[in-house]
XYZ file of C-alpha atoms in Angstrom:
430
model
C -242.320 53.245 -27.864
C -243.078 49.590 -28.294
C -245.315 48.392 -31.087
C -248.876 47.504 -30.354
C -250.685 44.311 -31.033
C -254.453 44.206 -31.481
C -256.570 41.408 -29.886
C -257.083 39.818 -33.245
C -253.309 40.018 -34.003
C -252.603 38.438 -30.573
C -254.895 35.556 -31.366
C -253.528 35.102 -34.803
C -249.954 35.091 -33.618
C -250.892 32.562 -31.046
C -251.936 30.250 -33.704
C -248.536 30.487 -35.423
C -246.222 29.582 -32.762
C -244.472 26.896 -34.862
C -242.893 29.650 -36.940
C -240.040 31.777 -35.572
C -241.289 34.665 -37.530
C -244.417 34.935 -35.201
C -242.195 36.176 -32.417
C -240.848 39.715 -32.018
C -237.126 40.044 -31.683
C -237.251 39.756 -27.914
C -235.847 36.229 -27.486
C -233.250 37.571 -25.100
C -235.861 38.744 -22.589
C -235.623 36.786 -19.363
C -239.313 35.976 -19.306
C -239.050 33.922 -22.409
C -237.092 31.398 -20.569
C -239.750 31.189 -17.822
C -241.040 27.726 -18.885
C -237.629 26.220 -18.858
C -237.631 26.353 -15.000
C -238.297 23.143 -13.113
C -241.767 22.352 -11.726
C -240.726 23.479 -8.264
C -239.905 26.985 -9.278
C -242.704 29.563 -9.359
C -242.041 32.364 -11.908
C -243.401 35.737 -10.983
C -243.354 38.629 -13.416
C -243.664 42.013 -11.685
C -242.968 45.748 -11.983
C -241.896 45.636 -8.301
C -238.167 45.065 -7.633
C -236.310 48.206 -8.694
C -237.407 51.687 -7.962
C -241.217 51.171 -8.136
C -243.114 52.267 -4.929
C -243.405 49.165 -2.623
C -240.368 47.378 -4.146
C -238.350 47.059 -1.019
C -241.335 45.729 0.811
C -242.187 43.347 -1.902
C -238.590 41.857 -2.170
C -238.493 41.594 1.651
C -241.846 39.772 1.743
C -240.595 37.584 -1.167
C -237.621 36.484 1.061
C -239.927 35.715 3.940
C -242.196 33.617 1.581
C -239.043 31.591 0.469
C -238.071 30.962 4.109
C -241.541 29.848 4.962
C -241.614 27.518 1.906
C -238.049 26.074 1.671
C -239.051 23.446 -0.879
C -240.432 25.994 -3.257
C -238.169 28.379 -5.337
C -239.411 31.664 -6.660
C -237.873 33.379 -9.559
C -238.732 37.069 -9.852
C -238.768 38.657 -13.346
C -238.857 42.499 -13.328
C -240.009 44.885 -16.124
C -241.040 48.505 -16.130
C -243.697 49.984 -18.432
C -242.918 47.406 -21.032
C -244.129 44.532 -18.863
C -247.304 43.927 -20.806
C -245.391 43.652 -24.150
C -242.807 41.410 -22.677
C -245.343 39.152 -21.133
C -247.368 38.901 -24.375
C -244.187 37.928 -26.177
C -243.420 35.054 -23.778
C -246.975 33.984 -23.902
C -246.860 33.577 -27.683
C -243.799 31.256 -27.135
C -245.811 29.304 -24.362
C -242.959 30.303 -22.008
C -244.962 32.832 -19.989
C -244.357 33.219 -16.139
C -246.882 31.687 -13.800
C -247.999 34.870 -11.999
C -248.085 38.390 -13.327
C -248.341 41.475 -11.129
C -249.564 44.474 -13.228
C -252.489 46.862 -13.327
C -255.709 46.577 -15.370
C -254.985 48.994 -18.201
C -254.399 49.268 -21.846
C -253.221 45.987 -23.314
C -254.077 43.939 -20.168
C -257.731 44.698 -20.572
C -257.914 41.946 -23.256
C -255.738 39.388 -21.644
C -258.492 37.229 -20.115
C -260.671 37.422 -23.123
C -257.961 36.031 -25.522
C -256.791 33.394 -23.152
C -253.445 35.079 -22.172
C -254.520 34.759 -18.595
C -257.182 32.866 -16.784
C -260.434 33.616 -14.932
C -259.449 33.330 -11.160
C -262.985 33.608 -9.674
C -262.956 29.898 -8.772
C -259.598 29.987 -7.250
C -260.557 33.034 -5.132
C -263.489 31.215 -3.642
C -261.743 27.756 -3.350
C -258.968 29.381 -1.546
C -261.288 31.202 0.836
C -259.904 34.629 -0.093
C -263.151 36.448 -1.339
C -263.738 38.045 2.135
C -260.289 39.597 2.089
C -261.191 41.739 -0.937
C -263.139 45.069 -0.977
C -266.318 44.501 -2.922
C -265.727 47.597 -5.058
C -262.416 46.067 -6.065
C -264.047 42.824 -7.045
C -266.485 44.681 -9.245
C -263.638 46.574 -10.850
C -261.597 43.496 -11.750
C -264.608 41.540 -12.950
C -265.285 41.750 -16.776
C -268.524 41.857 -18.717
C -268.705 38.109 -18.871
C -268.451 37.795 -15.041
C -264.809 36.618 -15.137
C -262.472 37.841 -12.402
C -259.410 38.914 -14.334
C -257.015 38.847 -11.426
C -256.641 38.806 -7.632
C -256.952 42.489 -6.641
C -254.081 43.958 -4.607
C -252.936 47.683 -4.866
C -255.413 50.510 -5.081
C -254.939 54.255 -4.986
C -256.493 57.597 -4.011
C -255.701 60.347 -6.324
C -256.453 63.738 -4.734
C -254.954 67.200 -5.322
C -251.929 68.197 -3.042
C -251.884 71.832 -1.926
C -248.744 73.370 -0.435
C -250.315 75.785 2.177
C -246.934 77.486 2.841
C -246.613 78.526 -0.840
C -250.262 79.592 -1.002
C -249.777 81.619 2.174
C -246.627 83.285 0.688
C -248.678 84.252 -2.347
C -251.418 85.703 -0.211
C -253.939 82.917 -0.959
C -255.887 82.526 2.250
C -257.448 79.248 1.632
C -257.183 76.141 -0.601
C -259.105 76.807 -3.785
C -262.472 75.076 -4.185
C -263.873 76.713 -7.202
C -262.382 77.497 -10.666
C -262.451 81.296 -10.066
C -260.532 80.799 -6.843
C -258.103 78.598 -8.561
C -257.456 81.086 -11.426
C -257.029 83.939 -8.759
C -254.577 81.715 -6.804
C -252.656 80.957 -9.978
C -252.170 84.654 -10.700
C -250.965 85.394 -7.181
C -248.572 82.484 -7.313
C -247.055 83.480 -10.519
C -246.248 86.906 -9.161
C -244.090 85.078 -6.634
C -242.493 82.947 -9.479
C -244.254 79.877 -8.122
C -245.730 77.416 -10.594
C -249.484 76.901 -9.778
C -250.521 73.392 -10.803
C -247.833 71.013 -12.125
C -248.736 67.981 -14.035
C -247.151 65.603 -16.521
C -248.977 66.963 -19.579
C -246.693 64.718 -21.732
C -247.723 61.396 -20.030
C -250.406 59.544 -18.139
C -250.572 61.950 -15.207
C -251.687 64.794 -17.352
C -254.107 62.540 -19.261
C -255.706 61.593 -15.936
C -256.030 65.232 -14.861
C -257.432 66.286 -18.201
C -259.964 63.453 -17.937
C -260.947 64.566 -14.338
C -261.561 68.156 -15.470
C -263.615 67.084 -18.521
C -265.930 65.236 -16.195
C -266.812 68.383 -14.369
C -270.198 68.449 -16.124
C -270.628 64.749 -16.724
C -272.444 62.052 -14.612
C -270.774 58.671 -14.219
C -272.775 57.094 -16.960
C -272.184 59.941 -19.396
C -268.380 59.806 -18.621
C -268.323 56.030 -19.249
C -270.051 56.652 -22.687
C -267.627 59.353 -23.596
C -264.446 57.514 -22.861
C -265.730 54.205 -24.314
C -266.780 55.835 -27.666
C -264.441 58.890 -27.933
C -267.542 61.131 -28.482
C -266.215 64.405 -26.993
C -268.328 66.501 -29.326
C -271.710 64.894 -29.185
C -271.949 65.257 -25.340
C -272.843 68.756 -24.172
C -271.269 67.987 -20.744
C -267.984 66.968 -22.462
C -267.950 70.125 -24.422
C -268.446 72.135 -21.410
C -265.747 70.311 -19.428
C -263.214 70.915 -22.262
C -264.197 74.556 -22.296
C -263.545 74.707 -18.562
C -260.115 73.030 -19.076
C -259.223 75.467 -21.778
C -260.331 78.473 -19.631
C -258.095 77.264 -16.688
C -255.201 76.440 -18.978
C -255.178 79.785 -20.695
C -255.579 81.559 -17.360
C -252.183 80.238 -16.400
C -253.371 77.658 -13.909
C -250.966 74.923 -15.137
C -247.136 75.054 -14.867
C -245.261 76.613 -17.890
C -244.787 74.125 -20.852
C -246.941 71.666 -19.103
C -247.314 69.914 -22.403
C -243.725 68.636 -22.143
C -243.629 67.629 -18.440
C -243.632 64.146 -17.169
C -244.703 62.448 -13.922
C -241.008 62.699 -12.723
C -240.975 66.364 -13.493
C -244.173 66.955 -11.662
C -243.097 65.130 -8.565
C -239.802 67.000 -8.542
C -241.441 70.377 -8.985
C -243.908 69.846 -6.010
C -241.352 68.110 -3.700
C -238.842 70.952 -4.273
C -241.568 73.545 -3.591
C -241.273 74.938 -7.170
C -245.012 74.367 -7.695
C -247.840 74.719 -5.170
C -250.329 72.016 -6.389
C -250.192 68.648 -8.047
C -252.586 65.903 -8.881
C -250.943 63.036 -6.934
C -251.770 59.465 -6.579
C -250.937 57.648 -3.410
C -247.402 56.596 -4.446
C -246.506 60.241 -5.246
C -247.994 61.390 -1.911
C -245.731 58.834 -0.174
C -242.682 60.498 -1.724
C -243.457 63.976 -0.520
C -240.633 64.973 1.928
C -241.525 65.421 5.557
C -240.555 69.115 5.490
C -243.122 69.622 2.665
C -245.795 67.235 3.835
C -246.129 68.957 7.191
C -247.698 71.989 5.447
C -249.496 70.252 2.591
C -253.322 69.534 2.472
C -255.051 67.110 0.225
C -258.413 67.633 -1.341
C -260.378 67.806 -4.489
C -260.075 69.507 -7.902
C -261.967 72.844 -7.845
C -265.300 73.035 -9.506
C -267.038 75.345 -12.055
C -270.535 76.672 -11.488
C -273.203 74.323 -12.758
C -270.963 71.286 -12.185
C -272.421 67.767 -12.059
C -270.746 67.281 -8.632
C -271.353 69.067 -5.432
C -267.896 68.725 -3.939
C -264.404 69.087 -5.492
C -263.418 65.843 -7.124
C -260.693 63.159 -6.835
C -259.974 59.994 -8.665
C -259.930 56.461 -6.912
C -259.037 53.205 -8.454
C -258.725 49.614 -7.169
C -257.016 48.206 -10.203
C -253.469 49.416 -9.714
C -251.902 46.014 -9.288
C -253.419 42.607 -9.287
C -252.067 38.985 -9.413
C -252.821 37.436 -12.774
C -252.600 33.671 -13.261
C -251.205 32.487 -16.597
C -252.016 29.198 -18.391
C -248.636 27.970 -17.146
C -249.441 28.981 -13.706
C -252.449 26.630 -13.675
C -249.892 23.804 -14.033
C -248.316 24.904 -10.790
C -251.507 25.891 -9.102
C -250.467 24.449 -5.678
C -247.590 26.891 -5.565
C -249.580 29.747 -6.830
C -252.155 29.071 -4.070
C -249.390 29.368 -1.389
C -248.099 32.423 -2.959
C -251.394 34.240 -3.170
C -252.503 33.237 0.371
C -249.189 34.584 1.691
C -249.510 37.965 0.053
C -253.121 38.149 1.062
C -252.238 37.574 4.605
C -253.076 40.541 6.965
C -249.377 40.879 8.068
C -248.084 41.039 4.580
C -250.781 43.531 3.470
C -250.065 45.621 6.543
C -246.458 45.879 5.659
C -247.222 47.546 2.282
C -249.435 50.022 4.046
C -247.069 50.859 6.811
C -243.671 50.541 5.098
C -244.486 51.690 1.565
C -247.605 53.976 1.935
C -249.691 51.912 -0.569
C -253.354 51.855 -0.613
C -254.693 48.404 -0.871
C -257.720 46.682 -2.537
C -257.941 44.478 0.509
C -259.474 44.814 3.924
C -256.927 45.823 6.543
C -256.804 47.798 9.929
C -253.261 48.963 9.227
C -252.762 52.825 8.786
C -250.030 54.597 6.818
C -248.808 56.483 9.851
C -245.343 57.231 8.339
C -247.057 58.651 5.220
C -249.381 61.299 6.512
C -250.604 62.574 3.154
C -251.559 58.987 2.003
C -253.471 58.623 5.365
C -255.097 62.056 4.912
C -256.187 61.008 1.377
C -257.643 57.761 2.792
C -259.708 59.980 5.279
C -261.230 62.140 2.521
C -264.120 59.825 2.098
C -267.432 61.772 1.488
C -265.671 65.112 1.920
C -264.918 64.993 -1.805
C -266.698 63.925 -4.922
C -265.331 61.123 -7.302
C -265.076 60.966 -10.940
C -264.532 58.072 -13.277
C -261.056 56.739 -13.939
C -261.355 56.102 -17.671
C -258.716 53.328 -17.843
C -261.318 50.490 -17.819
C -263.286 52.145 -20.682
C -260.712 53.518 -23.093
C -260.135 50.916 -25.914
C -256.541 49.737 -25.638
C -255.756 51.031 -29.169
C -256.649 54.613 -28.048
C -254.580 54.699 -24.821
C -251.342 55.923 -26.216
C -252.866 58.205 -28.764
C -254.765 59.820 -25.942
C -251.506 60.680 -24.190
C -250.345 62.353 -27.390
C -253.604 64.198 -27.498
C -253.133 65.344 -23.892
C -249.871 67.057 -24.805
C -251.599 69.006 -27.508
C -254.420 69.886 -25.161
C -252.090 71.296 -22.532
C -250.411 73.539 -25.154
C -251.546 77.054 -24.438
C -253.671 78.566 -27.086
C -255.049 75.278 -28.528
C -258.700 75.925 -28.943
C -261.508 73.880 -27.223
C -262.453 72.859 -30.811
C -259.012 71.601 -31.518
C -258.920 69.738 -28.119
C -262.035 67.922 -28.939
C -260.624 67.006 -32.395
C -257.402 65.609 -31.137
C -259.151 63.657 -28.463
C -261.568 62.052 -30.954
C -258.674 61.461 -33.351
C -257.091 59.125 -30.742
C -260.137 56.714 -31.297
C -259.677 56.388 -35.047
C -258.982 52.902 -36.025
C -260.398 51.522 -32.790
């Protein structure tokens, strides 16, 4: 686990660049050498380039961009979950890449505010790209000071996937839409040695599902308050949502030892038909084998009586990946403009939808025909309710502690009172 740097610490370190002690021991990271490239090289830092969904399409598009712009070289730096930390280190050395492709979450929430990246609203308008972006995506990427943090790009739907064949084998005659139906289905599935709902209770996937269930009795405004402040006890709706989660958990709704599972385990269990249901974002839906996808439905999370929503719920977000411009990037702004305009082109956007099954934060007529579950999730529309994705409201310092609290919450026998306590403890020191 990498160490975290507060906003104040990031600013303070930025003022002490002359001393080598201000930099973590990451001088060997490739991004630290970014500023050493010549002015004709655009340096892009991304999570795309290895096994991340959409990587083959991205690399192919990058090759095409190079061919269309022979006088402009592009250097592609790749990191995984540690991208934010590596970028911040390179920024402290003033050797940061020119463009960063990452989601709006945790550490990145503070980047524009502390000058690690720049407000891109003027560029979006000057380059005539505003009309390409879905208005809801622009709203999500705009901060409280009306600054556009990055150029929106990837989005995602996050429904529940239901394996109808497994449900049928267990004698469950329809996809559960209420908590009672879900508990009943879980019991029948277990009698057939089939895990009911698989989830990564030890990482972000379980944290998102827990947040979704807690919001069963919360309005959007109430949920925003709860996840901004960490007040899980003062809100009657949050208390009821946690009680509902505990009821489902102790009734055996979640896979055994869910508190130790990860997103990879979850995906494997569902794709190998060891589990009947999963909370799956678009990238996970795109990985479901065709033999499983043909008898899989997507829908919302079942509701309890008295819920604040009138339909089973899903999560949606338009902040999965955006193109951030760094202070170094402003020195190569003509190259950045060419790069952004290329990736905003309809033919490039359509490739991500058709080849990778990605949801996009941009307007497009392309359809994920080779990814039927992704397309089905896109069509859900008003057939489901929607709850708040808490990522934009959770203080960065609480993000990882909330994952730890999630693991405790998924441990069978943990009381609702204890769940509230560990969730609130994640906010201490914020």
